[in-house]
PDB file of C-alpha atoms in Angstrom:
ATOM      1  CA  GLU A 166     -14.792   3.398   5.914  1.00  0.00           C
ATOM      2  CA  THR A 167     -16.439   4.380   2.484  1.00  0.00           C
ATOM      3  CA  GLY A 168     -19.392   6.312   3.670  1.00  0.00           C
ATOM      4  CA  VAL A 169     -21.698   3.788   2.198  1.00  0.00           C
ATOM      5  CA  THR A 170     -23.898   2.033   4.936  1.00  0.00           C
ATOM      6  CA  GLN A 171     -26.238  -0.836   4.587  1.00  0.00           C
ATOM      7  CA  SER A 172     -28.756  -2.249   6.974  1.00  0.00           C
ATOM      8  CA  PRO A 173     -29.506  -4.675   8.289  1.00  0.00           C
ATOM      9  CA  THR A 174     -26.177  -6.543   8.497  1.00  0.00           C
ATOM     10  CA  HIS A 175     -27.627 -10.057   8.881  1.00  0.00           C
ATOM     11  CA  LEU A 176     -31.155 -11.204   8.186  1.00  0.00           C
ATOM     12  CA  ILE A 177     -32.889 -14.609   8.260  1.00  0.00           C
ATOM     13  CA  LYS A 178     -36.052 -15.139   6.218  1.00  0.00           C
ATOM     14  CA  THR A 179     -38.143 -18.101   5.222  1.00  0.00           C
ATOM     15  CA  ARG A 180     -39.150 -19.142   1.694  1.00  0.00           C
ATOM     16  CA  GLY A 181     -42.125 -17.185   0.276  1.00  0.00           C
ATOM     17  CA  GLN A 182     -41.267 -14.207   2.614  1.00  0.00           C
ATOM     18  CA  GLN A 183     -40.377 -10.595   1.233  1.00  0.00           C
ATOM     19  CA  VAL A 184     -37.368  -8.626   2.312  1.00  0.00           C
ATOM     20  CA  THR A 185     -36.329  -4.997   2.141  1.00  0.00           C
ATOM     21  CA  LEU A 186     -32.652  -4.187   2.292  1.00  0.00           C
ATOM     22  CA  ARG A 187     -31.467  -0.564   2.672  1.00  0.00           C
ATOM     23  CA  CYS A 188     -28.467   1.413   1.552  1.00  0.00           C
ATOM     24  CA  SER A 189     -27.242   4.825   2.220  1.00  0.00           C
ATOM     25  CA  SER A 190     -25.035   6.195  -0.641  1.00  0.00           C
ATOM     26  CA  GLN A 191     -21.835   8.223  -0.240  1.00  0.00           C
ATOM     27  CA  SER A 192     -22.495  12.007  -0.313  1.00  0.00           C
ATOM     28  CA  GLY A 193     -22.477  13.423  -3.883  1.00  0.00           C
ATOM     29  CA  HIS A 194     -23.051   9.909  -5.602  1.00  0.00           C
ATOM     30  CA  ASN A 195     -25.948   9.845  -7.782  1.00  0.00           C
ATOM     31  CA  THR A 196     -25.675   6.392  -8.961  1.00  0.00           C
ATOM     32  CA  VAL A 197     -26.264   3.235  -6.794  1.00  0.00           C
ATOM     33  CA  SER A 198     -25.944  -0.336  -7.778  1.00  0.00           C
ATOM     34  CA  TRP A 199     -26.880  -3.441  -6.031  1.00  0.00           C
ATOM     35  CA  TYR A 200     -25.038  -6.800  -6.318  1.00  0.00           C
ATOM     36  CA  GLN A 201     -25.761 -10.271  -5.172  1.00  0.00           C
ATOM     37  CA  GLN A 202     -22.678 -12.418  -4.245  1.00  0.00           C
ATOM     38  CA  ALA A 203     -23.336 -16.014  -3.732  1.00  0.00           C
ATOM     39  CA  LEU A 204     -20.731 -18.209  -2.016  1.00  0.00           C
ATOM     40  CA  GLY A 205     -17.515 -18.600  -4.090  1.00  0.00           C
ATOM     41  CA  GLN A 206     -18.706 -16.284  -6.834  1.00  0.00           C
ATOM     42  CA  GLY A 207     -17.910 -12.597  -7.885  1.00  0.00           C
ATOM     43  CA  PRO A 208     -20.669 -10.007  -7.385  1.00  0.00           C
ATOM     44  CA  GLN A 209     -23.618 -10.271  -9.939  1.00  0.00           C
ATOM     45  CA  PHE A 210     -25.227  -7.033 -10.987  1.00  0.00           C
ATOM     46  CA  ILE A 211     -28.855  -6.824 -10.015  1.00  0.00           C
ATOM     47  CA  PHE A 212     -29.784  -3.354 -11.092  1.00  0.00           C
ATOM     48  CA  GLN A 213     -28.676   0.199 -11.013  1.00  0.00           C
ATOM     49  CA  TYR A 214     -30.477   3.518 -10.209  1.00  0.00           C
ATOM     50  CA  TYR A 215     -29.466   6.891 -11.493  1.00  0.00           C
ATOM     51  CA  ARG A 216     -31.454  10.053 -10.303  1.00  0.00           C
ATOM     52  CA  GLU A 217     -34.315   7.745  -9.023  1.00  0.00           C
ATOM     53  CA  GLU A 218     -34.771   5.829 -12.161  1.00  0.00           C
ATOM     54  CA  GLU A 219     -33.657   2.396 -12.917  1.00  0.00           C
ATOM     55  CA  ASN A 220     -31.308   2.491 -15.884  1.00  0.00           C
ATOM     56  CA  GLY A 221     -29.634  -0.771 -15.963  1.00  0.00           C
ATOM     57  CA  ARG A 222     -30.538  -4.402 -14.920  1.00  0.00           C
ATOM     58  CA  GLY A 223     -28.837  -7.879 -14.864  1.00  0.00           C
ATOM     59  CA  ASN A 224     -30.409 -11.214 -15.207  1.00  0.00           C
ATOM     60  CA  PHE A 225     -32.678 -11.078 -12.278  1.00  0.00           C
ATOM     61  CA  PRO A 226     -36.385 -11.723 -12.174  1.00  0.00           C
ATOM     62  CA  PRO A 227     -38.939  -8.963 -11.608  1.00  0.00           C
ATOM     63  CA  ARG A 228     -39.459 -10.054  -7.970  1.00  0.00           C
ATOM     64  CA  PHE A 229     -36.147  -8.077  -7.338  1.00  0.00           C
ATOM     65  CA  SER A 230     -37.104  -4.518  -7.495  1.00  0.00           C
ATOM     66  CA  GLY A 231     -35.713  -1.399  -6.031  1.00  0.00           C
ATOM     67  CA  LEU A 232     -36.193   2.371  -5.208  1.00  0.00           C
ATOM     68  CA  GLN A 233     -33.751   5.267  -5.029  1.00  0.00           C
ATOM     69  CA  PHE A 234     -34.924   8.249  -3.100  1.00  0.00           C
ATOM     70  CA  PRO A 235     -34.120  11.974  -3.546  1.00  0.00           C
ATOM     71  CA  ASN A 236     -31.321  11.745  -0.944  1.00  0.00           C
ATOM     72  CA  TYR A 237     -29.868   8.953  -3.051  1.00  0.00           C
ATOM     73  CA  SER A 238     -30.513   6.397  -0.442  1.00  0.00           C
ATOM     74  CA  SER A 239     -31.983   3.157  -1.946  1.00  0.00           C
ATOM     75  CA  GLU A 240     -33.951  -0.077  -1.273  1.00  0.00           C
ATOM     76  CA  LEU A 241     -33.611  -3.519  -2.630  1.00  0.00           C
ATOM     77  CA  ASN A 242     -36.901  -5.488  -2.267  1.00  0.00           C
ATOM     78  CA  VAL A 243     -37.152  -9.229  -3.031  1.00  0.00           C
ATOM     79  CA  ASN A 244     -40.590 -10.837  -3.050  1.00  0.00           C
ATOM     80  CA  ALA A 245     -41.386 -14.567  -2.766  1.00  0.00           C
ATOM     81  CA  LEU A 246     -37.970 -15.485  -1.356  1.00  0.00           C
ATOM     82  CA  GLU A 247     -36.279 -18.624  -2.556  1.00  0.00           C
ATOM     83  CA  LEU A 248     -33.475 -20.685  -1.002  1.00  0.00           C
ATOM     84  CA  ASP A 249     -31.054 -19.622  -3.742  1.00  0.00           C
ATOM     85  CA  ASP A 250     -31.629 -15.993  -2.726  1.00  0.00           C
ATOM     86  CA  SER A 251     -29.452 -16.703   0.287  1.00  0.00           C
ATOM     87  CA  ALA A 252     -26.255 -14.469  -0.500  1.00  0.00           C
ATOM     88  CA  LEU A 253     -24.331 -11.362   0.574  1.00  0.00           C
ATOM     89  CA  TYR A 254     -26.129  -8.235  -0.965  1.00  0.00           C
ATOM     90  CA  LEU A 255     -23.854  -5.392  -1.637  1.00  0.00           C
ATOM     91  CA  CYS A 256     -24.719  -1.808  -2.706  1.00  0.00           C
ATOM     92  CA  ALA A 257     -22.263   0.559  -4.289  1.00  0.00           C
ATOM     93  CA  SER A 258     -22.511   4.222  -5.102  1.00  0.00           C
ATOM     94  CA  ARG A 259     -20.433   6.298  -7.627  1.00  0.00           C
ATOM     95  CA  SER A 260     -20.560   9.346  -9.649  1.00  0.00           C
ATOM     96  CA  GLY A 261     -20.142   9.010 -13.245  1.00  0.00           C
ATOM     97  CA  ILE A 262     -17.487   6.546 -14.435  1.00  0.00           C
ATOM     98  CA  ASN A 263     -15.396   6.873 -11.260  1.00  0.00           C
ATOM     99  CA  GLU A 264     -14.724   4.001  -8.767  1.00  0.00           C
ATOM    100  CA  GLN A 265     -17.654   2.654  -6.852  1.00  0.00           C
ATOM    101  CA  PHE A 266     -17.645   2.724  -3.184  1.00  0.00           C
ATOM    102  CA  PHE A 267     -19.123  -0.338  -1.562  1.00  0.00           C
ATOM    103  CA  GLY A 268     -21.103  -0.782   1.564  1.00  0.00           C
ATOM    104  CA  PRO A 269     -20.416  -3.700   4.006  1.00  0.00           C
ATOM    105  CA  GLY A 270     -23.171  -5.821   2.768  1.00  0.00           C
ATOM    106  CA  THR A 271     -26.189  -7.470   4.071  1.00  0.00           C
ATOM    107  CA  ARG A 272     -25.994 -11.242   4.617  1.00  0.00           C
ATOM    108  CA  LEU A 273     -29.404 -12.828   3.753  1.00  0.00           C
ATOM    109  CA  THR A 274     -30.341 -16.356   4.759  1.00  0.00           C
ATOM    110  CA  VAL A 275     -33.446 -18.019   3.319  1.00  0.00           C
ATOM    111  CA  LEU A 276     -34.485 -21.119   5.233  1.00  0.00           C
TER     112      LEU A 276
ATOM    113  CA  ILE B 124     -22.824  -8.965 -23.053  1.00  0.00           C
ATOM    114  CA  LEU B 125     -20.738 -11.981 -22.391  1.00  0.00           C
ATOM    115  CA  ASN B 126     -19.070 -12.723 -18.924  1.00  0.00           C
ATOM    116  CA  VAL B 127     -15.945 -11.159 -17.600  1.00  0.00           C
ATOM    117  CA  GLU B 128     -13.353 -13.690 -16.872  1.00  0.00           C
ATOM    118  CA  GLN B 129     -10.487 -13.595 -14.397  1.00  0.00           C
ATOM    119  CA  SER B 130      -7.576 -15.982 -14.091  1.00  0.00           C
ATOM    120  CA  PRO B 131      -6.218 -17.669 -12.237  1.00  0.00           C
ATOM    121  CA  GLN B 132      -9.031 -18.320  -9.799  1.00  0.00           C
ATOM    122  CA  SER B 133      -6.506 -18.476  -6.990  1.00  0.00           C
ATOM    123  CA  LEU B 134      -2.690 -18.027  -6.445  1.00  0.00           C
ATOM    124  CA  HIS B 135      -0.321 -18.680  -3.631  1.00  0.00           C
ATOM    125  CA  VAL B 136       3.029 -17.050  -3.718  1.00  0.00           C
ATOM    126  CA  GLN B 137       5.867 -16.456  -1.299  1.00  0.00           C
ATOM    127  CA  GLU B 138       6.565 -13.205   0.174  1.00  0.00           C
ATOM    128  CA  GLY B 139       8.778 -11.167  -2.045  1.00  0.00           C
ATOM    129  CA  ASP B 140       7.619 -12.972  -5.255  1.00  0.00           C
ATOM    130  CA  SER B 141       6.179 -10.643  -7.984  1.00  0.00           C
ATOM    131  CA  THR B 142       2.848 -11.779  -9.424  1.00  0.00           C
ATOM    132  CA  ASN B 143       0.185 -10.959 -12.041  1.00  0.00           C
ATOM    133  CA  PHE B 144      -3.241 -11.904 -13.003  1.00  0.00           C
ATOM    134  CA  THR B 145      -5.557 -11.477 -15.970  1.00  0.00           C
ATOM    135  CA  CYS B 146      -9.050  -9.927 -16.581  1.00  0.00           C
ATOM    136  CA  SER B 147     -10.758 -10.578 -19.938  1.00  0.00           C
ATOM    137  CA  PHE B 148     -13.965  -8.712 -20.955  1.00  0.00           C
ATOM    138  CA  PRO B 149     -16.087  -8.290 -23.920  1.00  0.00           C
ATOM    139  CA  SER B 150     -14.799  -5.161 -25.636  1.00  0.00           C
ATOM    140  CA  SER B 151     -18.055  -4.231 -27.500  1.00  0.00           C
ATOM    141  CA  ASN B 152     -19.548  -0.957 -26.074  1.00  0.00           C
ATOM    142  CA  PHE B 153     -16.758  -0.886 -23.469  1.00  0.00           C
ATOM    143  CA  TYR B 154     -16.407   2.333 -21.344  1.00  0.00           C
ATOM    144  CA  ALA B 155     -14.108   1.684 -18.310  1.00  0.00           C
ATOM    145  CA  LEU B 156     -12.415  -1.061 -16.357  1.00  0.00           C
ATOM    146  CA  HIS B 157     -12.308  -1.113 -12.607  1.00  0.00           C
ATOM    147  CA  TRP B 158     -10.017  -3.140 -10.327  1.00  0.00           C
ATOM    148  CA  TYR B 159     -11.029  -3.733  -6.726  1.00  0.00           C
ATOM    149  CA  ARG B 160      -9.137  -5.260  -3.840  1.00  0.00           C
ATOM    150  CA  TRP B 161     -11.433  -7.267  -1.442  1.00  0.00           C
ATOM    151  CA  GLU B 162     -10.130  -8.416   1.915  1.00  0.00           C
ATOM    152  CA  THR B 163     -11.909 -10.800   3.994  1.00  0.00           C
ATOM    153  CA  ALA B 164     -14.725  -9.117   6.302  1.00  0.00           C
ATOM    154  CA  LYS B 165     -14.152  -5.860   4.521  1.00  0.00           C
ATOM    155  CA  SER B 166     -15.942  -4.120   1.447  1.00  0.00           C
ATOM    156  CA  PRO B 167     -14.222  -4.111  -1.838  1.00  0.00           C
ATOM    157  CA  GLU B 168     -11.872  -1.116  -2.183  1.00  0.00           C
ATOM    158  CA  ALA B 169     -11.283   0.542  -5.674  1.00  0.00           C
ATOM    159  CA  LEU B 170      -7.523   0.255  -6.855  1.00  0.00           C
ATOM    160  CA  PHE B 171      -7.815   1.487 -10.488  1.00  0.00           C
ATOM    161  CA  VAL B 172     -10.317   3.018 -13.064  1.00  0.00           C
ATOM    162  CA  MET B 173      -9.084   2.807 -16.638  1.00  0.00           C
ATOM    163  CA  THR B 174     -10.719   3.913 -19.764  1.00  0.00           C
ATOM    164  CA  LEU B 175      -8.165   4.314 -22.653  1.00  0.00           C
ATOM    165  CA  ASN B 176      -6.556   1.743 -24.570  1.00  0.00           C
ATOM    166  CA  GLY B 177      -2.873   1.393 -23.439  1.00  0.00           C
ATOM    167  CA  ASP B 178      -3.578   3.024 -20.190  1.00  0.00           C
ATOM    168  CA  GLU B 179      -1.206   2.069 -17.373  1.00  0.00           C
ATOM    169  CA  LYS B 180      -1.854   2.857 -13.718  1.00  0.00           C
ATOM    170  CA  LYS B 181       0.260   2.570 -10.622  1.00  0.00           C
ATOM    171  CA  LYS B 182      -0.173   2.656  -6.891  1.00  0.00           C
ATOM    172  CA  GLY B 183       2.759   1.684  -4.830  1.00  0.00           C
ATOM    173  CA  ARG B 184       3.749  -1.827  -5.773  1.00  0.00           C
ATOM    174  CA  ILE B 185       0.723  -2.462  -7.647  1.00  0.00           C
ATOM    175  CA  SER B 186       0.205  -1.583 -11.263  1.00  0.00           C
ATOM    176  CA  ALA B 187      -2.407  -2.358 -14.072  1.00  0.00           C
ATOM    177  CA  THR B 188      -2.479  -2.200 -17.851  1.00  0.00           C
ATOM    178  CA  LEU B 189      -5.552  -2.010 -20.206  1.00  0.00           C
ATOM    179  CA  ASN B 190      -6.047  -3.274 -23.862  1.00  0.00           C
ATOM    180  CA  THR B 191      -9.517  -2.299 -24.916  1.00  0.00           C
ATOM    181  CA  LYS B 192      -9.048  -3.589 -28.499  1.00  0.00           C
ATOM    182  CA  GLU B 193      -8.564  -7.153 -27.387  1.00  0.00           C
ATOM    183  CA  GLY B 194     -10.382  -6.955 -24.157  1.00  0.00           C
ATOM    184  CA  TYR B 195      -7.981  -7.733 -21.366  1.00  0.00           C
ATOM    185  CA  SER B 196      -6.383  -6.028 -18.481  1.00  0.00           C
ATOM    186  CA  TYR B 197      -3.335  -7.225 -16.315  1.00  0.00           C
ATOM    187  CA  LEU B 198      -2.956  -6.459 -12.642  1.00  0.00           C
ATOM    188  CA  TYR B 199       0.848  -6.724 -11.350  1.00  0.00           C
ATOM    189  CA  ILE B 200       2.134  -6.781  -7.843  1.00  0.00           C
ATOM    190  CA  LYS B 201       5.670  -6.405  -7.320  1.00  0.00           C
ATOM    191  CA  GLY B 202       7.348  -7.977  -4.302  1.00  0.00           C
ATOM    192  CA  SER B 203       4.235  -9.401  -2.669  1.00  0.00           C
ATOM    193  CA  GLN B 204       3.713  -8.880   0.969  1.00  0.00           C
ATOM    194  CA  PRO B 205       1.407 -10.851   3.364  1.00  0.00           C
ATOM    195  CA  GLU B 206      -0.804  -7.847   3.568  1.00  0.00           C
ATOM    196  CA  ASP B 207      -1.469  -8.145  -0.273  1.00  0.00           C
ATOM    197  CA  SER B 208      -3.374 -11.261   0.501  1.00  0.00           C
ATOM    198  CA  ALA B 209      -7.026 -10.619  -0.767  1.00  0.00           C
ATOM    199  CA  THR B 210      -9.419 -11.245  -3.677  1.00  0.00           C
ATOM    200  CA  TYR B 211      -8.677  -9.031  -6.693  1.00  0.00           C
ATOM    201  CA  LEU B 212     -11.693  -8.217  -8.620  1.00  0.00           C
ATOM    202  CA  CYS B 213     -12.216  -6.665 -12.011  1.00  0.00           C
ATOM    203  CA  ALA B 214     -15.178  -5.075 -13.471  1.00  0.00           C
ATOM    204  CA  SER B 215     -15.972  -3.700 -16.798  1.00  0.00           C
ATOM    205  CA  LEU B 216     -18.459  -0.775 -17.372  1.00  0.00           C
ATOM    206  CA  TYR B 217     -20.410  -0.624 -20.614  1.00  0.00           C
ATOM    207  CA  ASN B 218     -22.118   2.223 -22.446  1.00  0.00           C
ATOM    208  CA  ASN B 219     -25.393   1.154 -21.090  1.00  0.00           C
ATOM    209  CA  ASN B 220     -24.151   1.740 -17.518  1.00  0.00           C
ATOM    210  CA  ASP B 221     -24.140  -2.067 -16.883  1.00  0.00           C
ATOM    211  CA  MET B 222     -21.124  -3.042 -14.813  1.00  0.00           C
ATOM    212  CA  ARG B 223     -20.123  -6.651 -15.067  1.00  0.00           C
ATOM    213  CA  PHE B 224     -17.719  -8.246 -12.360  1.00  0.00           C
ATOM    214  CA  GLY B 225     -15.438 -11.171 -12.756  1.00  0.00           C
ATOM    215  CA  ALA B 226     -15.332 -13.816 -10.289  1.00  0.00           C
ATOM    216  CA  GLY B 227     -12.131 -12.650  -8.879  1.00  0.00           C
ATOM    217  CA  THR B 228      -8.476 -14.019  -8.223  1.00  0.00           C
ATOM    218  CA  ARG B 229      -7.887 -15.051  -4.619  1.00  0.00           C
ATOM    219  CA  LEU B 230      -4.205 -14.216  -3.674  1.00  0.00           C
ATOM    220  CA  THR B 231      -2.581 -15.645  -0.720  1.00  0.00           C
ATOM    221  CA  VAL B 232       0.980 -14.295   0.115  1.00  0.00           C
ATOM    222  CA  LYS B 233       2.912 -16.755   2.491  1.00  0.00           C
ATOM    223  CA  PRO B 234       5.456 -15.148   4.843  1.00  0.00           C
TER     224      PRO B 234
END
């Protein structure tokens, strides 16, 4: 167990809907990153939050947005869902350059 | 920033064999290199974090080296065991806090 938790574990949505995924970071970690892992690929970086501000973003459109809260928990919001958004969404927390600790992921299916 | 490349994509070895795989990464603005081990149905688990050119780290039968000038890292497993079967991910962290993952090397160790 890494101390990073995610909810829900599985989710089914339809095209055009909106979804919010949640992550609770490991205690003491002030940086949280979100990744999308499509089948057969490595995790793709979505964005990163440090002290409640987004400070890094991968090649994802603006309909992917996030929040980090004072207790370092965070959310990933995806608007106008598309079929290709079906994937495993991982969050990971770290402190500085140290290793990241990953949550178990949320499996999102868009029909 | 270009992609992080890992090779081979998959590897099948016999129990007792030693093996190694490669991670290539863009060296511009490089900050740190992470290796993770990802077993099926579990979250990725950190193996090593390396920052300095020539760094070498070891954990049991697994070791890793880093060349930041030419942008590559090797992961070695000595005397592979069936429990080593997993996907091994590398990720490079850059000065802008962006972390890029490779697609992973899937290792299968046959008894």
